Amino acid sequence: MELSGRAIGYDELRTLKTLALAGALDGESKISCSGLAGKLDVSNQTASRRLQGLEDADLLEREIVGDGQWVSITRDGESLLQREYAHYQRIFESQVGVTLTGTLTSGMSEGGHYITLPGYMRQFERKLGYEPFAGTLNVELDDGSVRARARMDALDPIEIDGWEDDERTYGPAFCYPATIEFPAGTYEQAHVIAPERTHHDDDQLELIAPEKLRERFNADDGDTLTIHVHE
């Protein structure tokens, strides 16, 4: 595994998990190199190198003080742990996936344009088994779901290949089967769509389906939705 140009191996991941268990995931946690070394069963010098490596990889922030150091795990560090969690879920649980919640919001209508392009539509019909409605369902995720979203990286997506026409090149995308719980009912034939290159932030989730789900479920902006993403 590589992040920020640095290789992240078992030792670094183990150190990150140890710091998370010490409270560094929820805010700053005060540690000493000797204390960390004891938990990892390594020398003080090795513990110091591990901390420096995690900081250099942007997985950890720290402030050295007279009697130790304050450390906190960054968003990238938490995403790495979320992916690790998803891998263990694959090992020990029968169903692999992640549950996200958020509020329905209006998109910028760009998704509907792109998914109807023939190079994408042919693949949707072949790989998803349906022709999507010409528009995406847009969900603004809550804070907890923004954090949990990284678990999707451990799922095996349905890959939509990039393609090109006479005017431009269109990038690939990844689709994940999803069940959506609306206030008025549940829909099981949707997919999260995640373009390889997107202008959306991590708190924005786009879904496609063969129907206009807003009309079917009489849904409005501000409705709370629960999305179960799986393989």
CSV table of N, CA and C in Angstrom, one decimal, residues 12-71:
chain,number,residue,atom,x,y,z
A,12,GLU,N,3.4,0.0,10.1
A,12,GLU,CA,2.8,1.4,10.1
A,12,GLU,C,1.3,1.3,10.5
A,13,LEU,N,0.6,0.3,9.8
A,13,LEU,CA,-0.8,0.1,10.1
A,13,LEU,C,-1.0,-0.3,11.5
A,14,ARG,N,-0.2,-1.2,12.1
A,14,ARG,CA,-0.3,-1.6,13.4
A,14,ARG,C,-0.1,-0.4,14.4
A,15,THR,N,0.8,0.4,14.1
A,15,THR,CA,1.1,1.6,14.9
A,15,THR,C,-0.1,2.5,14.9
A,16,LEU,N,-0.7,2.7,13.7
A,16,LEU,CA,-1.9,3.6,13.5
A,16,LEU,C,-3.1,3.0,14.3
A,17,LYS,N,-3.3,1.7,14.3
A,17,LYS,CA,-4.4,1.1,15.1
A,17,LYS,C,-4.1,1.3,16.6
A,18,THR,N,-2.9,1.2,17.0
A,18,THR,CA,-2.6,1.3,18.4
A,18,THR,C,-2.9,2.8,18.8
A,19,LEU,N,-2.6,3.7,18.0
A,19,LEU,CA,-2.8,5.1,18.3
A,19,LEU,C,-4.3,5.4,18.3
A,20,ALA,N,-5.1,4.8,17.4
A,20,ALA,CA,-6.5,4.9,17.4
A,20,ALA,C,-7.1,4.4,18.7
A,21,LEU,N,-6.7,3.2,19.1
A,21,LEU,CA,-7.2,2.7,20.4
A,21,LEU,C,-6.8,3.5,21.6
A,22,ALA,N,-5.8,4.3,21.5
A,22,ALA,CA,-5.4,5.2,22.5
A,22,ALA,C,-6.2,6.6,22.5
A,23,GLY,N,-7.1,6.7,21.5
A,23,GLY,CA,-7.9,7.9,21.5
A,23,GLY,C,-7.6,8.9,20.4
A,24,ALA,N,-6.6,8.6,19.6
A,24,ALA,CA,-6.1,9.6,18.6
A,24,ALA,C,-7.0,9.8,17.4
A,25,LEU,N,-8.0,8.9,17.3
A,25,LEU,CA,-9.0,9.0,16.2
A,25,LEU,C,-10.0,10.1,16.5
A,26,ASP,N,-10.4,10.3,17.7
A,26,ASP,CA,-11.4,11.2,18.1
A,26,ASP,C,-10.9,12.5,18.5
A,27,GLY,N,-9.7,12.8,18.4
A,27,GLY,CA,-9.1,14.0,18.9
A,27,GLY,C,-7.6,13.8,19.2
A,28,GLU,N,-7.0,14.8,19.9
A,28,GLU,CA,-5.6,14.7,20.3
A,28,GLU,C,-5.5,13.7,21.4
A,29,SER,N,-4.5,12.9,21.4
A,29,SER,CA,-4.1,12.0,22.5
A,29,SER,C,-2.7,12.2,22.8
A,30,LYS,N,-2.4,12.2,24.1
A,30,LYS,CA,-1.0,12.4,24.5
A,30,LYS,C,-0.3,11.1,24.7
A,31,ILE,N,0.8,10.9,24.1
A,31,ILE,CA,1.6,9.7,24.2
A,31,ILE,C,3.1,10.0,24.5
A,32,SER,N,3.8,9.0,24.8
A,32,SER,CA,5.3,9.1,24.9
A,32,SER,C,5.8,8.0,24.0
A,33,CYS,N,7.0,8.2,23.5
A,33,CYS,CA,7.7,7.2,22.7
A,33,CYS,C,7.9,5.9,23.5
A,34,SER,N,8.2,6.0,24.7
A,34,SER,CA,8.4,4.8,25.6
A,34,SER,C,7.1,4.1,25.8
A,35,GLY,N,6.0,4.8,26.0
A,35,GLY,CA,4.7,4.2,26.2
A,35,GLY,C,4.3,3.5,24.9
A,36,LEU,N,4.5,4.1,23.8
A,36,LEU,CA,4.1,3.5,22.5
A,36,LEU,C,5.0,2.3,22.2
A,37,ALA,N,6.3,2.4,22.5
A,37,ALA,CA,7.2,1.3,22.3
A,37,ALA,C,6.8,0.1,23.1
A,38,GLY,N,6.4,0.3,24.3
A,38,GLY,CA,5.9,-0.8,25.1
A,38,GLY,C,4.7,-1.5,24.6
A,39,LYS,N,3.8,-0.7,24.0
A,39,LYS,CA,2.6,-1.4,23.4
A,39,LYS,C,2.9,-2.1,22.2
A,40,LEU,N,3.9,-1.6,21.4
A,40,LEU,CA,4.3,-2.3,20.2
A,40,LEU,C,5.4,-3.3,20.3
A,41,ASP,N,6.0,-3.4,21.5
A,41,ASP,CA,7.1,-4.3,21.8
A,41,ASP,C,8.2,-4.0,20.9
A,42,VAL,N,8.6,-2.7,20.8
A,42,VAL,CA,9.7,-2.3,19.9
A,42,VAL,C,10.6,-1.4,20.7
A,43,SER,N,11.7,-0.9,20.2
A,43,SER,CA,12.5,0.0,20.9
A,43,SER,C,12.0,1.4,20.8
A,44,ASN,N,12.4,2.3,21.6
A,44,ASN,CA,12.0,3.7,21.6
A,44,ASN,C,12.3,4.3,20.2
A,45,GLN,N,13.5,4.0,19.7
A,45,GLN,CA,13.9,4.5,18.4
A,45,GLN,C,13.0,4.1,17.3
A,46,THR,N,12.6,2.8,17.3
A,46,THR,CA,11.7,2.3,16.3
A,46,THR,C,10.3,3.0,16.4
A,47,ALA,N,9.8,3.1,17.6
A,47,ALA,CA,8.5,3.8,17.8
A,47,ALA,C,8.6,5.2,17.3
A,48,SER,N,9.7,5.9,17.5
A,48,SER,CA,9.9,7.3,17.0
A,48,SER,C,9.9,7.3,15.5
A,49,ARG,N,10.5,6.3,14.9
A,49,ARG,CA,10.6,6.3,13.4
A,49,ARG,C,9.2,6.0,12.9
A,50,ARG,N,8.4,5.2,13.5
A,50,ARG,CA,7.1,4.9,13.1
A,50,ARG,C,6.2,6.1,13.1
A,51,LEU,N,6.3,6.9,14.2
A,51,LEU,CA,5.5,8.1,14.3
A,51,LEU,C,5.9,9.1,13.2
A,52,GLN,N,7.2,9.2,13.0
A,52,GLN,CA,7.7,10.1,11.9
A,52,GLN,C,7.2,9.7,10.5
A,53,GLY,N,7.2,8.4,10.3
A,53,GLY,CA,6.8,7.9,9.0
A,53,GLY,C,5.3,8.1,8.8
A,54,LEU,N,4.5,7.9,9.8
A,54,LEU,CA,3.0,8.2,9.7
A,54,LEU,C,2.8,9.7,9.5
A,55,GLU,N,3.6,10.5,10.1
A,55,GLU,CA,3.4,12.0,9.9
A,55,GLU,C,3.8,12.3,8.5
A,56,ASP,N,4.9,11.8,8.0
A,56,ASP,CA,5.4,12.1,6.6
A,56,ASP,C,4.4,11.6,5.6
A,57,ALA,N,3.6,10.6,5.9
A,57,ALA,CA,2.6,10.1,5.0
A,57,ALA,C,1.3,10.8,5.1
A,58,ASP,N,1.2,11.8,6.0
A,58,ASP,CA,0.0,12.6,6.2
A,58,ASP,C,-1.1,11.7,6.8
A,59,LEU,N,-0.7,10.7,7.6
A,59,LEU,CA,-1.7,9.9,8.3
A,59,LEU,C,-1.8,10.3,9.7
A,60,LEU,N,-0.9,11.2,10.2
A,60,LEU,CA,-0.9,11.6,11.6
A,60,LEU,C,-0.4,13.0,11.7
A,61,GLU,N,-1.0,13.7,12.6
A,61,GLU,CA,-0.5,15.0,13.0
A,61,GLU,C,0.0,15.0,14.5
A,62,ARG,N,1.1,15.7,14.8
A,62,ARG,CA,1.6,15.6,16.1
A,62,ARG,C,2.3,16.9,16.5
A,63,GLU,N,2.3,17.1,17.8
A,63,GLU,CA,2.9,18.3,18.4
A,63,GLU,C,3.8,17.8,19.6
A,64,ILE,N,5.1,18.0,19.5
A,64,ILE,CA,6.0,17.5,20.5
A,64,ILE,C,6.1,18.5,21.7
A,65,VAL,N,5.8,18.0,22.9
A,65,VAL,CA,5.9,18.9,24.1
A,65,VAL,C,6.9,18.3,25.0
A,66,GLY,N,7.1,19.0,26.2
A,66,GLY,CA,8.2,18.6,27.1
A,66,GLY,C,8.1,17.2,27.6
A,67,ASP,N,6.9,16.7,27.9
A,67,ASP,CA,6.7,15.4,28.5
A,67,ASP,C,6.0,14.4,27.6
A,68,GLY,N,6.2,14.6,26.3
A,68,GLY,CA,5.6,13.6,25.3
A,68,GLY,C,5.2,14.3,24.1
A,69,GLN,N,4.1,13.9,23.5
A,69,GLN,CA,3.6,14.5,22.2
A,69,GLN,C,2.1,14.2,22.1
A,70,TRP,N,1.5,15.2,21.5
A,70,TRP,CA,0.1,15.1,21.2
A,70,TRP,C,-0.1,14.7,19.8
A,71,VAL,N,-0.9,13.6,19.6
A,71,VAL,CA,-1.0,13.1,18.2
A,71,VAL,C,-2.5,13.0,17.9
